[in-house]
Short mmCIF file of C-alpha atoms in Angstrom, two decimals:
data_model
loop_
_atom_site.label_atom_id
_atom_site.label_comp_id
_atom_site.label_asym_id
_atom_site.label_seq_id
_atom_site.Cartn_x
_atom_site.Cartn_y
_atom_site.Cartn_z
CA UNK A 1 53.84 247.07 124.24
CA UNK A 2 50.52 248.85 123.49
CA UNK A 3 49.11 251.75 124.88
CA UNK A 4 45.55 251.46 123.33
CA UNK A 5 45.78 255.31 122.41
CA UNK A 6 44.35 255.89 119.05
CA UNK A 7 46.54 258.35 117.11
CA UNK A 8 45.25 261.82 116.48
CA UNK A 9 44.93 262.81 112.65
CA UNK A 10 48.26 264.48 111.41
CA UNK A 11 46.83 267.94 111.71
CA UNK A 12 46.55 267.43 115.36
CA UNK A 13 49.60 265.50 116.41
CA UNK A 14 52.18 267.97 117.17
CA UNK A 15 54.88 267.22 119.48
CA UNK A 16 53.58 263.64 120.18
CA UNK A 17 54.31 262.35 116.86
CA UNK A 18 57.55 264.01 116.42
CA UNK A 19 58.63 262.54 119.87
CA UNK A 20 57.56 258.99 118.94
CA UNK A 21 59.67 259.05 115.90
CA UNK A 22 62.30 256.08 116.06
CA UNK A 23 66.09 257.36 116.78
CA UNK A 24 68.22 256.92 113.96
CA UNK A 25 71.19 255.92 116.44
CA UNK A 26 69.78 253.97 118.97
CA UNK A 27 72.79 253.30 120.78
CA UNK A 28 73.35 256.96 121.04
CA UNK A 29 70.38 258.28 121.20
CA UNK A 30 67.48 258.26 123.76
CA UNK A 31 63.99 257.75 122.54
CA UNK A 32 61.42 258.86 125.28
CA UNK A 33 57.83 257.69 124.70
CA UNK A 34 55.68 260.96 124.97
CA UNK A 35 58.60 263.06 124.83
CA UNK A 36 61.24 264.63 127.30
CA UNK A 37 60.70 265.10 130.69
CA UNK A 38 63.40 266.34 133.64
CA UNK A 39 64.36 263.04 135.72
CA UNK A 40 62.61 263.08 139.22
CA UNK A 41 65.83 261.90 140.69
CA UNK A 42 67.44 265.00 140.33
CA UNK A 43 65.64 265.91 143.85
CA UNK A 44 67.38 263.09 145.63
CA UNK A 45 70.24 263.46 148.37
CA UNK A 46 73.32 261.85 147.17
CA UNK A 47 72.79 258.70 149.44
CA UNK A 48 69.44 257.99 148.56
CA UNK A 49 70.24 257.85 144.89
CA UNK A 50 73.09 255.52 145.50
CA UNK A 51 70.90 253.45 146.78
CA UNK A 52 68.62 253.68 143.90
CA UNK A 53 71.48 252.79 141.54
CA UNK A 54 72.23 249.63 143.65
CA UNK A 55 68.94 248.53 143.74
CA UNK A 56 68.91 248.43 139.80
CA UNK A 57 72.48 246.79 139.60
CA UNK A 58 73.73 249.95 137.80
CA UNK A 59 71.89 248.36 134.79
CA UNK A 60 71.86 251.76 132.86
CA UNK A 61 71.66 251.54 129.31
CA UNK A 62 74.21 253.69 126.97
CA UNK A 63 71.72 255.93 126.05
CA UNK A 64 70.49 257.03 129.36
CA UNK A 65 74.07 257.66 130.60
CA UNK A 66 74.14 261.34 129.68
CA UNK A 67 71.08 262.01 131.86
CA UNK A 68 72.43 259.70 134.79
CA UNK A 69 75.72 261.47 134.74
CA UNK A 70 73.98 265.01 134.81
CA UNK A 71 72.47 263.70 138.01
CA UNK A 72 75.95 264.02 139.49
CA UNK A 73 76.18 267.57 138.73
CA UNK A 74 73.02 268.61 140.96
CA UNK A 75 72.47 265.89 143.43
CA UNK A 76 75.15 266.50 145.95
CA UNK A 77 74.02 270.10 146.30
CA UNK A 78 70.63 268.69 147.79
CA UNK A 79 72.45 267.43 150.61
CA UNK A 80 73.98 270.86 151.25
CA UNK A 81 70.83 272.87 150.49
CA UNK A 82 69.46 270.36 152.91
CA UNK A 83 71.39 271.14 155.73
CA UNK A 84 70.96 274.86 155.34
CA UNK A 85 67.52 274.82 154.90
CA UNK A 86 66.97 272.55 158.29
CA UNK A 87 69.29 274.81 160.39
CA UNK A 88 67.15 277.83 159.15
CA UNK A 89 63.28 276.49 159.07
CA UNK A 90 63.52 273.17 161.45
CA UNK A 91 62.61 274.60 164.54
CA UNK A 92 59.65 276.47 162.96
CA UNK A 93 58.39 273.76 161.07
CA UNK A 94 58.48 271.30 164.14
CA UNK A 95 56.61 273.96 166.44
CA UNK A 96 54.36 274.61 163.94
CA UNK A 97 50.46 273.98 165.00
CA UNK A 98 48.73 271.72 162.58
CA UNK A 99 45.29 273.16 163.29
CA UNK A 100 43.78 273.26 159.62
CA UNK A 101 43.12 269.61 158.86
CA UNK A 102 43.87 268.59 155.15
CA UNK A 103 41.79 267.68 152.36
CA UNK A 104 42.54 264.53 150.62
CA UNK A 105 41.66 263.86 146.72
CA UNK A 106 41.67 260.16 146.28
CA UNK A 107 40.87 257.66 143.94
CA UNK A 108 42.57 255.51 141.22
CA UNK A 109 44.91 257.17 138.92
CA UNK A 110 43.15 258.69 135.88
CA UNK A 111 39.96 258.96 137.50
CA UNK A 112 40.11 262.73 137.53
CA UNK A 113 42.10 263.24 140.63
CA UNK A 114 44.24 265.93 138.89
CA UNK A 115 41.30 267.78 137.49
CA UNK A 116 39.52 267.90 140.96
CA UNK A 117 43.13 269.26 142.57
CA UNK A 118 43.52 271.79 139.90
CA UNK A 119 40.33 273.15 140.92
CA UNK A 120 40.97 273.27 144.42
CA UNK A 121 44.41 274.71 143.60
CA UNK A 122 42.75 278.20 142.48
CA UNK A 123 41.08 278.85 145.81
CA UNK A 124 43.11 281.61 147.54
CA UNK A 125 42.32 280.50 150.75
CA UNK A 126 43.44 276.72 150.16
CA UNK A 127 47.19 275.54 149.43
CA UNK A 128 48.63 272.48 147.91
CA UNK A 129 51.94 270.81 147.33
CA UNK A 130 53.70 272.33 144.15
CA UNK A 131 55.48 270.26 141.36
CA UNK A 132 58.84 272.09 142.83
CA UNK A 133 58.13 271.12 146.52
CA UNK A 134 57.48 267.65 145.61
CA UNK A 135 60.35 266.94 143.35
CA UNK A 136 62.65 269.12 145.90
CA UNK A 137 61.58 268.35 149.14
CA UNK A 138 64.88 268.76 151.18
CA UNK A 139 65.36 272.32 150.45
CA UNK A 140 62.27 274.01 148.91
CA UNK A 141 61.66 276.29 151.80
CA UNK A 142 65.20 277.78 151.11
CA UNK A 143 64.99 277.69 147.32
CA UNK A 144 61.60 277.83 145.73
CA UNK A 145 61.96 281.40 145.11
CA UNK A 146 64.86 281.14 143.14
CA UNK A 147 65.80 277.96 141.52
CA UNK A 148 62.17 277.14 139.75
CA UNK A 149 63.03 280.34 137.68
CA UNK A 150 66.64 278.73 136.60
CA UNK A 151 65.28 275.06 136.32
CA UNK A 152 61.83 275.89 134.27
CA UNK A 153 63.36 275.59 131.11
CA UNK A 154 64.08 271.89 131.77
CA UNK A 155 60.45 271.03 131.86
CA UNK A 156 58.10 270.52 128.66
CA UNK A 157 54.96 272.48 128.25
CA UNK A 158 52.69 269.50 128.91
CA UNK A 159 53.10 266.20 130.49
CA UNK A 160 53.95 263.25 128.55
CA UNK A 161 50.91 261.22 129.23
CA UNK A 162 48.09 263.99 128.32
CA UNK A 163 47.90 267.55 127.64
CA UNK A 164 47.80 268.91 131.05
CA UNK A 165 50.14 271.97 131.39
CA UNK A 166 53.53 271.50 133.35
CA UNK A 167 55.14 273.68 135.75
CA UNK A 168 56.88 273.87 139.29
CA UNK A 169 54.15 275.80 140.54
CA UNK A 170 51.35 273.61 139.23
CA UNK A 171 49.77 271.09 141.69
CA UNK A 172 51.48 267.85 142.49
CA UNK A 173 51.38 264.59 144.21
CA UNK A 174 53.09 264.31 147.57
CA UNK A 175 53.96 260.97 146.73
CA UNK A 176 56.82 262.15 144.77
CA UNK A 177 58.00 264.06 147.61
CA UNK A 178 58.15 260.85 149.28
CA UNK A 179 60.16 259.13 146.37
CA UNK A 180 62.54 262.15 146.50
CA UNK A 181 63.00 261.30 150.61
CA UNK A 182 64.08 257.78 149.69
CA UNK A 183 60.96 256.25 151.37
CA UNK A 184 59.22 253.22 149.92
CA UNK A 185 56.76 253.71 147.25
CA UNK A 186 55.17 251.91 143.96
CA UNK A 187 56.78 255.01 142.06
CA UNK A 188 60.02 253.38 142.65
CA UNK A 189 59.37 251.16 139.65
CA UNK A 190 59.80 254.35 137.38
CA UNK A 191 63.82 253.99 137.78
CA UNK A 192 64.09 250.29 136.55
CA UNK A 193 61.09 249.34 134.68
CA UNK A 194 62.49 246.44 132.91
CA UNK A 195 62.74 244.46 136.43
CA UNK A 196 58.98 244.84 136.98
CA UNK A 197 56.99 246.33 139.75
CA UNK A 198 58.72 247.36 143.06
CA UNK A 199 57.54 248.33 146.14
CA UNK A 200 54.02 247.43 145.71
CA UNK A 201 53.67 246.47 149.38
CA UNK A 202 53.93 250.39 150.21
CA UNK A 203 50.42 250.91 148.22
CA UNK A 204 48.67 249.93 151.60
CA UNK A 205 51.48 248.90 153.66
CA UNK A 206 50.26 245.38 153.92
CA UNK A 207 53.20 242.91 154.78
CA UNK A 208 55.48 245.76 156.18
CA UNK A 209 56.86 245.64 159.50
CA UNK A 210 55.51 248.14 162.13
CA UNK A 211 58.98 250.04 161.96
CA UNK A 212 58.64 250.31 158.29
CA UNK A 213 55.27 251.87 158.51
CA UNK A 214 56.61 254.11 161.27
CA UNK A 215 59.55 255.46 159.16
CA UNK A 216 57.22 256.23 156.47
CA UNK A 217 54.67 257.87 158.45
CA UNK A 218 57.44 259.96 160.14
CA UNK A 219 58.83 260.95 156.80
CA UNK A 220 55.30 262.20 155.74
CA UNK A 221 54.75 264.41 158.67
CA UNK A 222 58.20 265.82 158.19
CA UNK A 223 57.49 266.87 154.41
CA UNK A 224 53.81 267.82 155.44
CA UNK A 225 54.97 270.00 158.39
CA UNK A 226 57.53 272.04 156.03
CA UNK A 227 54.61 272.28 153.42
CA UNK A 228 52.60 273.91 156.06
CA UNK A 229 55.19 276.17 156.88
CA UNK A 230 55.73 277.17 153.50
CA UNK A 231 52.14 277.93 152.74
CA UNK A 232 51.40 279.83 156.05
CA UNK A 233 49.29 277.30 157.83
CA UNK A 234 46.50 277.50 154.97
CA UNK A 235 44.58 274.01 154.72
CA UNK A 236 46.32 271.61 152.40
CA UNK A 237 44.78 270.15 149.60
CA UNK A 238 46.56 266.68 149.16
CA UNK A 239 46.58 264.49 145.93
CA UNK A 240 47.99 260.89 145.77
CA UNK A 241 45.99 258.25 144.18
CA UNK A 242 47.49 255.53 146.40
CA UNK A 243 46.23 257.20 149.75
CA UNK A 244 42.77 255.47 148.69
CA UNK A 245 44.71 252.43 150.48
CA UNK A 246 46.11 253.99 153.46
CA UNK A 247 42.93 255.29 155.15
CA UNK A 248 43.90 253.87 158.54
CA UNK A 249 47.28 255.53 158.53
CA UNK A 250 45.99 258.81 157.33
CA UNK A 251 43.02 259.10 159.63
CA UNK A 252 45.54 258.42 162.45
CA UNK A 253 47.66 261.09 161.53
CA UNK A 254 44.84 263.48 160.51
CA UNK A 255 41.71 262.69 162.66
CA UNK A 256 40.08 265.84 161.26
CA UNK A 257 41.00 265.31 157.58
CA UNK A 258 38.38 265.53 154.92
CA UNK A 259 38.50 263.05 151.80
CA UNK A 260 37.06 263.09 148.37
CA UNK A 261 37.09 259.77 146.53
CA UNK A 262 36.58 259.94 142.77
CA UNK A 263 35.51 256.95 140.66
CA UNK A 264 35.34 256.57 137.09
CA UNK A 265 34.37 253.92 134.23
CA UNK A 266 36.96 251.45 134.26
CA UNK A 267 36.85 251.05 130.74
CA UNK A 268 38.24 254.47 130.51
CA UNK A 269 40.58 254.19 133.57
CA UNK A 270 42.53 250.97 132.52
CA UNK A 271 43.97 251.89 129.08
CA UNK A 272 44.52 255.81 130.37
CA UNK A 273 46.46 254.53 133.16
CA UNK A 274 48.45 251.94 130.73
CA UNK A 275 49.61 255.16 128.85
CA UNK A 276 50.40 256.89 132.21
CA UNK A 277 52.89 254.39 133.31
CA UNK A 278 54.20 253.68 129.63
CA UNK A 279 54.99 257.47 129.35
CA UNK A 280 56.64 257.57 133.08
CA UNK A 281 58.30 254.52 132.91
CA UNK A 282 60.02 255.57 129.56
CA UNK A 283 60.87 259.35 130.70
CA UNK A 284 62.08 258.32 134.07
CA UNK A 285 63.62 254.83 133.46
CA UNK A 286 67.35 254.67 133.98
CA UNK A 287 67.33 252.09 131.25
CA UNK A 288 65.41 252.62 128.09
CA UNK A 289 63.28 251.36 126.33
CA UNK A 290 61.59 249.81 129.39
CA UNK A 291 60.22 246.62 127.89
CA UNK A 292 57.03 246.37 129.45
CA UNK A 293 55.22 243.99 127.63
CA UNK A 294 55.17 240.88 130.10
CA UNK A 295 53.54 242.66 132.87
CA UNK A 296 52.16 246.15 132.46
CA UNK A 297 48.66 245.15 131.55
CA UNK A 298 48.41 242.66 134.63
CA UNK A 299 50.09 245.21 136.95
CA UNK A 300 47.70 247.89 135.94
CA UNK A 301 44.86 245.73 136.41
CA UNK A 302 46.01 244.11 139.97
CA UNK A 303 46.85 247.71 141.35
CA UNK A 304 43.27 249.02 140.55
CA UNK A 305 41.64 245.87 141.85
CA UNK A 306 43.98 246.34 145.22
CA UNK A 307 43.71 249.97 145.65
CA UNK A 308 39.78 249.72 145.41
CA UNK A 309 39.45 246.62 147.72
CA UNK A 310 41.73 248.46 150.24
CA UNK A 311 39.27 251.34 149.82
CA UNK A 312 36.18 249.54 150.45
CA UNK A 313 37.80 247.76 153.46
CA UNK A 314 38.79 250.98 155.10
CA UNK A 315 36.85 253.55 154.35
CA UNK A 316 34.55 252.99 157.57
CA UNK A 317 37.57 254.66 159.35
CA UNK A 318 36.75 257.98 158.02
CA UNK A 319 34.52 259.65 160.31
CA UNK A 320 30.83 260.28 159.27
CA UNK A 321 30.46 263.50 157.31
CA UNK A 322 34.05 263.39 156.38
CA UNK A 323 33.96 261.63 153.11
CA UNK A 324 32.46 262.44 149.82
CA UNK A 325 32.16 259.54 146.98
CA UNK A 326 32.05 261.23 143.57
CA UNK A 327 31.69 259.85 140.03
CA UNK A 328 34.04 261.73 137.40
CA UNK A 329 30.96 261.45 134.72
CA UNK A 330 28.73 263.26 137.46
CA UNK A 331 31.37 266.02 138.24
CA UNK A 332 32.14 267.16 134.85
CA UNK A 333 28.67 267.54 134.02
CA UNK A 334 28.40 270.86 136.38
CA UNK A 335 31.93 271.37 138.19
CA UNK A 336 30.99 274.44 139.77
CA UNK A 337 27.75 273.08 141.35
CA UNK A 338 29.57 269.88 142.29
CA UNK A 339 32.38 272.23 143.85
CA UNK A 340 29.62 274.30 145.84
CA UNK A 341 28.11 271.08 147.31
CA UNK A 342 31.60 269.49 148.27
CA UNK A 343 32.47 272.57 150.25
CA UNK A 344 29.31 273.07 151.98
CA UNK A 345 29.27 269.30 153.03
CA UNK A 346 32.76 268.91 154.07
CA UNK A 347 32.87 272.53 155.62
CA UNK A 348 35.77 273.50 153.51
CA UNK A 349 35.35 277.11 153.78
CA UNK A 350 33.84 280.17 151.63
CA UNK A 351 33.07 278.98 148.43
CA UNK A 352 32.18 282.44 147.10
CA UNK A 353 35.86 283.40 147.11
CA UNK A 354 36.75 280.17 144.84
CA UNK A 355 34.04 280.38 142.37
CA UNK A 356 34.95 283.01 140.07
CA UNK A 357 38.60 281.53 139.80
CA UNK A 358 37.55 278.21 139.36
CA UNK A 359 35.25 279.34 136.58
CA UNK A 360 38.04 281.11 135.05
CA UNK A 361 40.25 277.73 134.99
CA UNK A 362 37.11 275.79 133.41
CA UNK A 363 36.76 278.34 130.36
CA UNK A 364 40.54 278.20 129.98
CA UNK A 365 40.28 274.28 129.61
CA UNK A 366 37.57 274.42 126.82
CA UNK A 367 40.09 273.58 124.48
CA UNK A 368 41.52 270.72 126.19
CA UNK A 369 42.14 267.65 123.78
CA UNK A 370 41.00 264.09 125.15
CA UNK A 371 42.61 261.13 124.08
CA UNK A 372 40.68 258.09 122.35
CA UNK A 373 41.38 254.52 123.20
CA UNK A 374 41.10 250.89 121.50
CA UNK A 375 41.10 247.93 123.50
CA UNK A 376 40.66 244.25 122.31
CA UNK A 377 37.20 242.74 123.39
CA UNK A 378 39.00 240.10 125.32
CA UNK A 379 40.73 242.75 127.41
CA UNK A 380 37.83 244.69 127.89
CA UNK A 381 36.07 241.33 129.37
CA UNK A 382 39.18 240.71 131.44
CA UNK A 383 38.63 244.39 133.11
CA UNK A 384 35.08 244.11 133.67
CA UNK A 385 35.28 240.77 135.14
CA UNK A 386 38.19 241.45 137.56
CA UNK A 387 36.51 244.97 138.51
CA UNK A 388 33.06 243.69 138.82
CA UNK A 389 32.37 244.75 142.56
CA UNK A 390 33.75 248.26 141.62
CA UNK A 391 31.51 248.35 138.51
CA UNK A 392 28.47 247.57 140.51
CA UNK A 393 29.25 249.70 143.69
CA UNK A 394 29.27 253.02 141.60
CA UNK A 395 26.76 252.18 138.84
CA UNK A 396 28.99 251.54 135.74
CA UNK A 397 27.37 248.10 135.02
CA UNK A 398 25.09 249.62 132.33
CA UNK A 399 27.88 251.72 130.53
CA UNK A 400 30.41 248.63 130.62
CA UNK A 401 27.59 246.19 129.18
CA UNK A 402 26.79 248.55 126.48
CA UNK A 403 30.59 249.08 125.43
CA UNK A 404 30.84 245.26 125.64
CA UNK A 405 27.91 244.70 123.45
CA UNK A 406 28.95 247.12 120.70
CA UNK A 407 29.22 245.54 117.20
CA UNK A 408 32.36 246.66 116.51
CA UNK A 409 34.84 245.94 119.48
CA UNK A 410 37.34 248.51 118.24
CA UNK A 411 35.49 251.36 118.41
CA UNK A 412 37.46 254.11 120.46
CA UNK A 413 36.49 254.71 123.92
CA UNK A 414 36.11 258.41 124.45
CA UNK A 415 37.21 259.94 127.69
CA UNK A 416 34.57 262.76 129.05
CA UNK A 417 35.65 266.23 128.59
CA UNK A 418 35.10 268.69 131.41
CA UNK A 419 32.25 270.92 130.42
#
């Protein structure tokens, strides 16, 4: 399965090249595309994990069995710690007044939502879900001050799909919390990628019953309340790309929420998303290799179109003055000026307290390496044709036309780098 990434030269490959070497003993050695990453599934309670196993018909491959068996050493403790945590914190979480509306960072995967979330995360007056909170939602209130120190050795220094730093204290998508809670999410696909996409209806809840929607919403608010309690009632900045297709539900749950929607040239987004899912399906799969050739390209394109169409259909439900639409290419030209404008327009708070930490974060990212991609001309045309409304809506027609008209179709597509 191609990921369309152009490999860097030998002197810059580092761990990525080593991680992709083929194992000498395929039956006994696991090869994870992009490197090793702790299983998400360690954060599930035992019953949810058994349902996940049953869903995949227990089709583990031999090379995954050591990692799968390791789950049984920890997962049962999640249930014990959950009961202790709820006994201690449930009353306070349920009584907490949610008087600080959240900020939702939305937009398709690989459009810069992580970059924007990271910028918000350094503001001392705001809060965000951490990786530990999203991977262990059942008991982070009880254990976050102790277990991350012990489990941090299990994390790589950088994400398998790019060079973004990894850490239990880093900002994370709350969608992973919903996955650990056993709720429906397209991220269930990570477990059994050989069977193709799963729970795609949970992207936008279309085709689900009222009871299924309510169950999901109740679980989301259960998680959100505990995040709010953990972070002392500070405004939470939430980032999950799929939320761009869930505006009706989110505006009902949070009538005063603010939204920032990010767009990006789809000829950059598409191959980067293919690489993202290929990496995560390999690192998280309970069978491996994942065998994605027959469906991944079409899945990425279908979900891209579906998410953007849902957003266009429903963005009117966001109250006036509560939504900013932003192109990634414009954000990285002058991130500080853009963030100052966002704070003012959405009335987020005092930008003066956030400006210096944001500038320090940007200075630290100057050496960040970006990926280059090569796609066949036929695939580029397919992406442009399918996403024509998005391309015109966010003024990418000139850029994609220029790309299609290049004399060398295989010339790499470069991802813009934050300035």
